Short mmCIF file of N, CA and C in Angstrom, two decimals:
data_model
loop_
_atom_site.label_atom_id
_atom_site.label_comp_id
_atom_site.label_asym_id
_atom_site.label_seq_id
_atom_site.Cartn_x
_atom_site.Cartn_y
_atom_site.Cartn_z
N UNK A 1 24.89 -17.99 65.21
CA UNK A 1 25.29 -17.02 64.21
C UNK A 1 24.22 -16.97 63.13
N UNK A 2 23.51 -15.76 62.44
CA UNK A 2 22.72 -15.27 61.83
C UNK A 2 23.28 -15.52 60.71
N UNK A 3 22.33 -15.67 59.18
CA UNK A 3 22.79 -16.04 57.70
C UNK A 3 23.90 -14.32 57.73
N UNK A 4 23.10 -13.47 58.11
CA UNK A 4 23.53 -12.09 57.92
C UNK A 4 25.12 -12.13 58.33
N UNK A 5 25.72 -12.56 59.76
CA UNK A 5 26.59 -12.56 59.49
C UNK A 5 27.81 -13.85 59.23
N UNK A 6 27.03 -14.57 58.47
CA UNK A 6 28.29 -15.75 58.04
C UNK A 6 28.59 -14.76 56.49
N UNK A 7 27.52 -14.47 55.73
CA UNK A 7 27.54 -14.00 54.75
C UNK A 7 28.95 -12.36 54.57
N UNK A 8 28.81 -12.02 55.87
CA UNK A 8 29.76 -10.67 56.36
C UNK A 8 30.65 -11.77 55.80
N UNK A 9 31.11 -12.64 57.12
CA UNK A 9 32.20 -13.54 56.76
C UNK A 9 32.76 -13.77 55.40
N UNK A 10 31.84 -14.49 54.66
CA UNK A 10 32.05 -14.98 53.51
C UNK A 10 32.68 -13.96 52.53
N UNK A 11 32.25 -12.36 52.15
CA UNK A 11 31.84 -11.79 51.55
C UNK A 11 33.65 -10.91 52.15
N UNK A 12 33.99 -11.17 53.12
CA UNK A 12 35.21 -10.45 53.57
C UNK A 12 36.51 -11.58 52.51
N UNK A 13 35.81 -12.44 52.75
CA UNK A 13 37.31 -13.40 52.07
C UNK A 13 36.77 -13.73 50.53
N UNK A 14 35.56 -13.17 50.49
CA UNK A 14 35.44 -12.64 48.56
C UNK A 14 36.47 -11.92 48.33
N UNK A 15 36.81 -10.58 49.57
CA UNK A 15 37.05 -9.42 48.89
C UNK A 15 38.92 -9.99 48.97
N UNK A 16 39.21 -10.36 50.03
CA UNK A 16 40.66 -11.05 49.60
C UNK A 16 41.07 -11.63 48.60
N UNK A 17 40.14 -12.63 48.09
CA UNK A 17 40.47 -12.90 47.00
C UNK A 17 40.47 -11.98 45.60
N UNK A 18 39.41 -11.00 45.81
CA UNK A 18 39.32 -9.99 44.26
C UNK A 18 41.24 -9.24 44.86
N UNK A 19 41.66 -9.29 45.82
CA UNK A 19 42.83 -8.59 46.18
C UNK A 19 43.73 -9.32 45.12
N UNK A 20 43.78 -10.59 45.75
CA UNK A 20 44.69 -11.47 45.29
C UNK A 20 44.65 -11.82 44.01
N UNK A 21 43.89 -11.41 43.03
CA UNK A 21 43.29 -11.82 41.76
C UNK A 21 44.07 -10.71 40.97
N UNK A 22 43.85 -9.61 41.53
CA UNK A 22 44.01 -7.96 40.98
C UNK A 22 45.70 -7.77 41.42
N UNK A 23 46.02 -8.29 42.57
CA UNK A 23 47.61 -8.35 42.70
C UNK A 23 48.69 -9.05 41.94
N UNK A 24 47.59 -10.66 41.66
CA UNK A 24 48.38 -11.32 40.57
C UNK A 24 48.67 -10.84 39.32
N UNK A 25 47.43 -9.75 38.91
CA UNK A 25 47.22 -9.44 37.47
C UNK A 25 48.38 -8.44 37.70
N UNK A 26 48.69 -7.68 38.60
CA UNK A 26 49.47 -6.38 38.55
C UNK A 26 50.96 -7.36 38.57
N UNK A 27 51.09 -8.59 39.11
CA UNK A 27 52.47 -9.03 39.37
C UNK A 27 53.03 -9.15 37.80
N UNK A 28 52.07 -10.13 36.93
CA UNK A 28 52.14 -10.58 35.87
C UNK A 28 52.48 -9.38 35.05
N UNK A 29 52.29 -8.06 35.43
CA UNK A 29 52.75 -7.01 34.61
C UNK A 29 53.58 -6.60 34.67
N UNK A 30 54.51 -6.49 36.26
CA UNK A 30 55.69 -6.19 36.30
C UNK A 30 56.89 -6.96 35.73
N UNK A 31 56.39 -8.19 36.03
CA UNK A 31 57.49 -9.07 35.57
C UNK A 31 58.02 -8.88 34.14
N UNK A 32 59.44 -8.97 33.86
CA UNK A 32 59.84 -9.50 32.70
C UNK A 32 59.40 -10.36 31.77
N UNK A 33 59.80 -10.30 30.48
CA UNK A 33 59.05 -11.86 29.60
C UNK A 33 59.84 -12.95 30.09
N UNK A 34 61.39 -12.46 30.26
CA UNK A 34 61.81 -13.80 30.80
C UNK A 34 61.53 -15.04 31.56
N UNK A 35 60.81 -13.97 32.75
CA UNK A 35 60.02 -14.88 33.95
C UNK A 35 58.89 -15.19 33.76
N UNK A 36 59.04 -16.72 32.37
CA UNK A 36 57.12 -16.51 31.84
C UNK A 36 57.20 -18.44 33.00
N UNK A 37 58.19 -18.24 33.77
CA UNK A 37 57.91 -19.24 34.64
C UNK A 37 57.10 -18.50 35.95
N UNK A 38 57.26 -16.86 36.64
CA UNK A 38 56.19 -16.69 37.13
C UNK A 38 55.10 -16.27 36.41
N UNK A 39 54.94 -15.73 35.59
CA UNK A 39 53.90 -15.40 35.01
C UNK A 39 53.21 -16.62 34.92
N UNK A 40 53.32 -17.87 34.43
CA UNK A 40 52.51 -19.00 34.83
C UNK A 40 52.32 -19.17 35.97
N UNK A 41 53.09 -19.22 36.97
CA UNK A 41 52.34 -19.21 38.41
C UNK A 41 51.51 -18.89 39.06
N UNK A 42 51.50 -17.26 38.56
CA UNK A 42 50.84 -15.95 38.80
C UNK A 42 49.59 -16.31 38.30
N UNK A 43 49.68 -16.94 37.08
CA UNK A 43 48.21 -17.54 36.34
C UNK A 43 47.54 -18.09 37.20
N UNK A 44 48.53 -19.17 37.27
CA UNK A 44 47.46 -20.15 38.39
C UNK A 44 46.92 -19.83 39.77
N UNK A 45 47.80 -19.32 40.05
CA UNK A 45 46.89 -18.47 41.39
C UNK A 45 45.45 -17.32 41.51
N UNK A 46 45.76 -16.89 39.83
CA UNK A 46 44.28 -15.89 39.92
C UNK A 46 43.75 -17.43 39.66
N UNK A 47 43.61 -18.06 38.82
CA UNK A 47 42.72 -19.20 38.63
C UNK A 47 42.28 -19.63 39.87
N UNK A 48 43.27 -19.54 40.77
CA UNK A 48 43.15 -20.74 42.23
C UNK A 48 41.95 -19.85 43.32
N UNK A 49 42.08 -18.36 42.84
CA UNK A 49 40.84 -17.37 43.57
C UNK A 49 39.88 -16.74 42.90
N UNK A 50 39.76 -17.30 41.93
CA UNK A 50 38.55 -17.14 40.60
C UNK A 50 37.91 -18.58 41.37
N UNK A 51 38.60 -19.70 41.46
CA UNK A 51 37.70 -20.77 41.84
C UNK A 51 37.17 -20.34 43.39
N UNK A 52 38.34 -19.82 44.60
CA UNK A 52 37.80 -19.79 45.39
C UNK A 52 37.04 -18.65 45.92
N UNK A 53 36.70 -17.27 45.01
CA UNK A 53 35.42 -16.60 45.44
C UNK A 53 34.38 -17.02 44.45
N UNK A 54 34.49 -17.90 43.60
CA UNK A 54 33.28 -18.80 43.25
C UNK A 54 32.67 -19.45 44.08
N UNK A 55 33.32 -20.44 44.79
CA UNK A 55 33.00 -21.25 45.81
C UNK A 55 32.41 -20.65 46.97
N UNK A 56 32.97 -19.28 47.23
CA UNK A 56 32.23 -18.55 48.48
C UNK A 56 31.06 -17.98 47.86
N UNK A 57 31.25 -17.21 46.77
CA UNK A 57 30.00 -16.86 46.09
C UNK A 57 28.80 -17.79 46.28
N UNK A 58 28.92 -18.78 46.01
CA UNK A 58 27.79 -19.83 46.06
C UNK A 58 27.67 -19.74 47.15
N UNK A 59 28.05 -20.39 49.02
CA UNK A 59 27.49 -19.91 49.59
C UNK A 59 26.88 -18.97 50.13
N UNK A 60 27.13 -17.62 49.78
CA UNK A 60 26.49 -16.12 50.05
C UNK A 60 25.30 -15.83 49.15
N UNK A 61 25.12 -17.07 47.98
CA UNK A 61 24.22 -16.84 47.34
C UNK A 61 22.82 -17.86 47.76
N UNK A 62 22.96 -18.75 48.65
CA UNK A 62 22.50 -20.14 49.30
C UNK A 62 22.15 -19.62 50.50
N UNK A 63 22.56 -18.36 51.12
CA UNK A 63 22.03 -17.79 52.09
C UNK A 63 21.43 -16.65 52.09
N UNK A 64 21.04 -16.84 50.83
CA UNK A 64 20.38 -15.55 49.88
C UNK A 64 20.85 -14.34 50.61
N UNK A 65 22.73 -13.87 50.78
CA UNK A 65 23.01 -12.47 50.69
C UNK A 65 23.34 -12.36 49.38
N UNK A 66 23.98 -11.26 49.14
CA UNK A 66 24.51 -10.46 48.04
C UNK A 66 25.74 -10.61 48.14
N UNK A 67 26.45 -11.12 47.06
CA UNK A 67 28.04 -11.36 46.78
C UNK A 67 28.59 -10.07 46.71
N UNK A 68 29.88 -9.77 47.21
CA UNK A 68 30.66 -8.56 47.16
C UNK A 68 31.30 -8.78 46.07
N UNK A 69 31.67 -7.77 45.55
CA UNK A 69 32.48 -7.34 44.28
C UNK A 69 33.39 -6.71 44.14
N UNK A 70 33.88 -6.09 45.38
CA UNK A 70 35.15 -4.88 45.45
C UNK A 70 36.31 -5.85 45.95
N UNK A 71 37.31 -4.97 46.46
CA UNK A 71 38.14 -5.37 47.35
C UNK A 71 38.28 -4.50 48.56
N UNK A 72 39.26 -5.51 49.44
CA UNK A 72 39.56 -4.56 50.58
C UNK A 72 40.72 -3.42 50.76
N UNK A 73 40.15 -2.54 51.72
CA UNK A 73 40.85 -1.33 51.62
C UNK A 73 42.60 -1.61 52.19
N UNK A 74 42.72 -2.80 52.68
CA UNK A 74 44.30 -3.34 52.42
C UNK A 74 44.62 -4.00 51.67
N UNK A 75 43.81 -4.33 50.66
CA UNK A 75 44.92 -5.20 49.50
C UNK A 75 44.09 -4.15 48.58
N UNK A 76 43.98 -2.79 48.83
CA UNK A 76 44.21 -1.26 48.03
C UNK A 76 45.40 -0.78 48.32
N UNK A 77 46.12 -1.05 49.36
CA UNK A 77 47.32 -0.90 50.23
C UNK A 77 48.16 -1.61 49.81
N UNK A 78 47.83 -3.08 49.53
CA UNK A 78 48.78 -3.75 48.91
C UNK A 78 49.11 -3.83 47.53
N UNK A 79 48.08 -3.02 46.52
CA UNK A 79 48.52 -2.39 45.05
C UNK A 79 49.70 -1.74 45.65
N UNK A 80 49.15 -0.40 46.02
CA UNK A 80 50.37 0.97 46.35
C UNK A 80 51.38 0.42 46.38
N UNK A 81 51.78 -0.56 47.52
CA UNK A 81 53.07 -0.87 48.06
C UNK A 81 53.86 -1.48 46.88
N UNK A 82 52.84 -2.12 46.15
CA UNK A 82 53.19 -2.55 44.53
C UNK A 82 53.87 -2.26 44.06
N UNK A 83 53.09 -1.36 43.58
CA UNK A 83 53.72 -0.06 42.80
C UNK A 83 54.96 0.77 43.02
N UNK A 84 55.04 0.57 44.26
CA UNK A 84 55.55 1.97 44.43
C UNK A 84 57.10 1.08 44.42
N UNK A 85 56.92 -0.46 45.58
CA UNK A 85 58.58 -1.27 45.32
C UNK A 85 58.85 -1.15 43.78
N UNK A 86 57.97 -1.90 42.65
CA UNK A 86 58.31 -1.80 41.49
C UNK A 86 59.26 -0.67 41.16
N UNK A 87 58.56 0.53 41.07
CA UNK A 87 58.98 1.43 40.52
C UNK A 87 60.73 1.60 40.80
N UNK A 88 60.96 1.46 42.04
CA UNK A 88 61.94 1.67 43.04
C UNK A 88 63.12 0.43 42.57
N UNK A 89 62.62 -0.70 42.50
CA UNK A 89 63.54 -1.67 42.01
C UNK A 89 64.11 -2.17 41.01
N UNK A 90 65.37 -2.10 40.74
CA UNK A 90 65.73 -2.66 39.23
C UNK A 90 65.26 -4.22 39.00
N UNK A 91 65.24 -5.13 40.03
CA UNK A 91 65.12 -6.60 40.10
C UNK A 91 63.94 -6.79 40.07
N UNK A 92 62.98 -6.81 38.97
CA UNK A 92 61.14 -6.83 38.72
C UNK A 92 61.02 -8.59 39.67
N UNK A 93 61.79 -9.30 39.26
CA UNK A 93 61.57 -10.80 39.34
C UNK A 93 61.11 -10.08 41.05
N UNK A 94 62.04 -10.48 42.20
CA UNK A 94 62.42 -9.87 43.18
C UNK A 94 61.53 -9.02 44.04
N UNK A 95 61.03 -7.85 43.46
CA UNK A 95 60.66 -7.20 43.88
C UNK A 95 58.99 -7.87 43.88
N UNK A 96 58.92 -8.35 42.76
CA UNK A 96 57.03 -8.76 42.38
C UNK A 96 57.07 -9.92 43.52
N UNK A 97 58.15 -10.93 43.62
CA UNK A 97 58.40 -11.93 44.54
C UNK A 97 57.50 -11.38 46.03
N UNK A 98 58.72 -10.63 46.46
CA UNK A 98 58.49 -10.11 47.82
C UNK A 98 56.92 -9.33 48.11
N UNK A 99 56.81 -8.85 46.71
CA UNK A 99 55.17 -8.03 46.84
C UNK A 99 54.13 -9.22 47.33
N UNK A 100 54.34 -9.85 46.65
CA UNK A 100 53.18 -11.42 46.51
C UNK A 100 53.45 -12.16 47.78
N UNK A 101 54.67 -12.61 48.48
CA UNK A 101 54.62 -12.60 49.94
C UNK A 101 53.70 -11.90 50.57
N UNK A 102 54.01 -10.43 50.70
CA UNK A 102 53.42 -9.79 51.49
C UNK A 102 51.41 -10.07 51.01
N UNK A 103 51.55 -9.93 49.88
CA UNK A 103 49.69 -10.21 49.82
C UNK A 103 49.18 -11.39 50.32
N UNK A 104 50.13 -13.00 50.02
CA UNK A 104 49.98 -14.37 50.56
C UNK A 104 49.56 -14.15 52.07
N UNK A 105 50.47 -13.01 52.69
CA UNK A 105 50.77 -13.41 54.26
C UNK A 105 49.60 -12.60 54.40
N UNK A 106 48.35 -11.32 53.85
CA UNK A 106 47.32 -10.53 54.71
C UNK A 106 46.07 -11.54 54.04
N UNK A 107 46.42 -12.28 52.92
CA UNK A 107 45.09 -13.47 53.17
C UNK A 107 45.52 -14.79 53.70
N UNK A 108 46.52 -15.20 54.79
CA UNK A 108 46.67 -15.92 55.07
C UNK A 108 45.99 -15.73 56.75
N UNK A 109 46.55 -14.14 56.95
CA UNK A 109 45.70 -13.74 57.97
C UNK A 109 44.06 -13.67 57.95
N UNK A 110 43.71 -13.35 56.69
CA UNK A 110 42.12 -13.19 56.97
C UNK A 110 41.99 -14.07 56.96
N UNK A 111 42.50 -15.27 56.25
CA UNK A 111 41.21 -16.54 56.70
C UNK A 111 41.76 -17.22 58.11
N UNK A 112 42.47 -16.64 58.80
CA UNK A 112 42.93 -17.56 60.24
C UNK A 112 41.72 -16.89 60.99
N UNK A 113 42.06 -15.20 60.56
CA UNK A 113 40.85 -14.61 61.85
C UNK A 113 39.39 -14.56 61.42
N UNK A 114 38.92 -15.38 60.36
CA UNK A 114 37.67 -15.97 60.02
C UNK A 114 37.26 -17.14 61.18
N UNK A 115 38.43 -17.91 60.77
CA UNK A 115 38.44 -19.19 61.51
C UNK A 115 38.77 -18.66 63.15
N UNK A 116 39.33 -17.99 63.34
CA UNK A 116 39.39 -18.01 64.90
C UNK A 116 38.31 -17.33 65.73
N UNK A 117 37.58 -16.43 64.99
CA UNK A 117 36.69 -15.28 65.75
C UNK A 117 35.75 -15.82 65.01
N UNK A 118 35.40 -16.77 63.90
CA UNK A 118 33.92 -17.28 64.08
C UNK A 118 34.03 -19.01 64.13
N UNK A 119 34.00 -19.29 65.13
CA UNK A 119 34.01 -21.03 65.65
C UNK A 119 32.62 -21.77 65.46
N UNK A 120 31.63 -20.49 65.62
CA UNK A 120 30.63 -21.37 65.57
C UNK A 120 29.71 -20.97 63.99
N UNK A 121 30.75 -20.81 63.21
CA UNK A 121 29.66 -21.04 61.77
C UNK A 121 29.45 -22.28 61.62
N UNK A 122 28.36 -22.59 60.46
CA UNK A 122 28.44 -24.01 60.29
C UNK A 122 29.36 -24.92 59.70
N UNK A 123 29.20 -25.66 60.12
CA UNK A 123 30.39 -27.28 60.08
C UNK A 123 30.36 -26.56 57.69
N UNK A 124 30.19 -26.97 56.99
CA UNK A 124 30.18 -26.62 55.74
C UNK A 124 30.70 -25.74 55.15
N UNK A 125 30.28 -24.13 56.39
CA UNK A 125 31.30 -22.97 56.04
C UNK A 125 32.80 -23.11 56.93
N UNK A 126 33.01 -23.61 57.86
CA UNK A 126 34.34 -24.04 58.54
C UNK A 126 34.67 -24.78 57.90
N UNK A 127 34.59 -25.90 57.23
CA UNK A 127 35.23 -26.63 56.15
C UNK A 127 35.64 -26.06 54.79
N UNK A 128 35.32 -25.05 54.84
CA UNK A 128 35.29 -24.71 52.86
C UNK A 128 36.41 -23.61 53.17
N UNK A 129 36.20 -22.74 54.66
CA UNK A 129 37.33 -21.92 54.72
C UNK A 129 38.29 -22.40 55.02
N UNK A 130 38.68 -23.61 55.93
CA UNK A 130 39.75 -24.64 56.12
C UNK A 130 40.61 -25.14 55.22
N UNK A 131 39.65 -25.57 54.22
CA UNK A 131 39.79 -26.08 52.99
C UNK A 131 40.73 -25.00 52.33
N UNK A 132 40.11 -23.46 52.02
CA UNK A 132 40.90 -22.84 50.98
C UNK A 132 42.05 -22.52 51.84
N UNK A 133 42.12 -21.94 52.77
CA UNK A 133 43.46 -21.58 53.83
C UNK A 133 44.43 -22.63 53.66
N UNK A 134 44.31 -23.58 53.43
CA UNK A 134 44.99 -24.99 53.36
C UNK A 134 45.96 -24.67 51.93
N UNK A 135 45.04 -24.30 50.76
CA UNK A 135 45.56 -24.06 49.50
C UNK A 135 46.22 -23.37 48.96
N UNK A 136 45.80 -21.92 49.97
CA UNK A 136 46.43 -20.84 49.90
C UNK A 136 47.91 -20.73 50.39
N UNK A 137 47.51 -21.46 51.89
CA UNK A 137 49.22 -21.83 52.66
C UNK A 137 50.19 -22.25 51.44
N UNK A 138 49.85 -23.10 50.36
CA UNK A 138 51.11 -23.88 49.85
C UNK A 138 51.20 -23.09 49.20
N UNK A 139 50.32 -22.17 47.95
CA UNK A 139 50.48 -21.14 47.00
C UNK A 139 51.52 -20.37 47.90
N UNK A 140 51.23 -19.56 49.34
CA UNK A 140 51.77 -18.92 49.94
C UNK A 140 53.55 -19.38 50.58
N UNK A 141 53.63 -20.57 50.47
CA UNK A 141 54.89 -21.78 50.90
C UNK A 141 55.88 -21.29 49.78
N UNK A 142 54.97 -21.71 48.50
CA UNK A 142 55.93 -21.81 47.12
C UNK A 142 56.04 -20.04 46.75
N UNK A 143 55.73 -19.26 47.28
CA UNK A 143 56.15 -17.34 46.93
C UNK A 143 57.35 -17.30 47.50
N UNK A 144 57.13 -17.76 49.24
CA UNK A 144 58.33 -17.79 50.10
C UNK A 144 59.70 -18.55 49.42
N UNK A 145 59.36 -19.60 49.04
CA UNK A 145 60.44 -20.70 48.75
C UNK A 145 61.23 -19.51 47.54
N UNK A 146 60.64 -19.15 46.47
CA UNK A 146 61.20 -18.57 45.78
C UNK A 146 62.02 -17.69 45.60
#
């Protein structure tokens, strides 16, 4: 596998995370003040993908590509759907709940089909995506539980 495309790789689960960053920020808005127990959560999770497209950043920058900056055109999909339950639901808690499932579960998928359709990146980038999928699962555990 070529720097060119681990960097694809890398640069795809940047853009999940700017998803997940930009979904949290939109959750934290729907919610009530009441629920400043998710709104702390919600915190910590942009924190938890501020650290981890840092961490990818650095390698895409170590393989001298260019770090991505957007997001993907499904967690553009997963605003809408946002939005649009919000609007629709009287239960903000509830509704932001179930939204944030659904975003947990399409980066829980990208980093499986990182890991499954590229086996042979290097031992360093298979560890670091292992690593965050690992982190993400429990962030993703504790949405469900809720």
């Amino acid at each position: 596998m070529n720097n060119a495309e681990i960097v694809e790789v890398l640069n795809d689960l940047i853009r999940i995370n700017n998803d997940r960053v930009e979904g949290y920020r939109r959750a934290i808005s729907e919610v009530k003040d009441i629920d400043s127990d998710l709104k702390d959560l919600f915190s910590r999770f942009i924190a938890n993908s501020e650290n981890h497209r840092s961490r990818l950043s650095q390698k895409v920058a170590s393989l001298d590509g260019e770090v991505e900056t957007g997001t993907t055109n499904s967690g553009k999909i997963y605003r809408v759907w946002m939005d649009m339950k919000a609007s629709f639901s009287g239960d903000n808690r509830q509704a932001a709940l179930e939204s944030c499932e659904f975003g947990e579960d399409a980066a829980q998928k990208a980093y499986k089909e990182a890991l499954d359709a590229y086996q042979n990146l290097p031992a360093n980038v298979l560890e670091l995506i292992t690593e965050q999928k690992a982190e993400l699962r429990q962030d993703h555990d504790l949405i469900k539980q809720l």
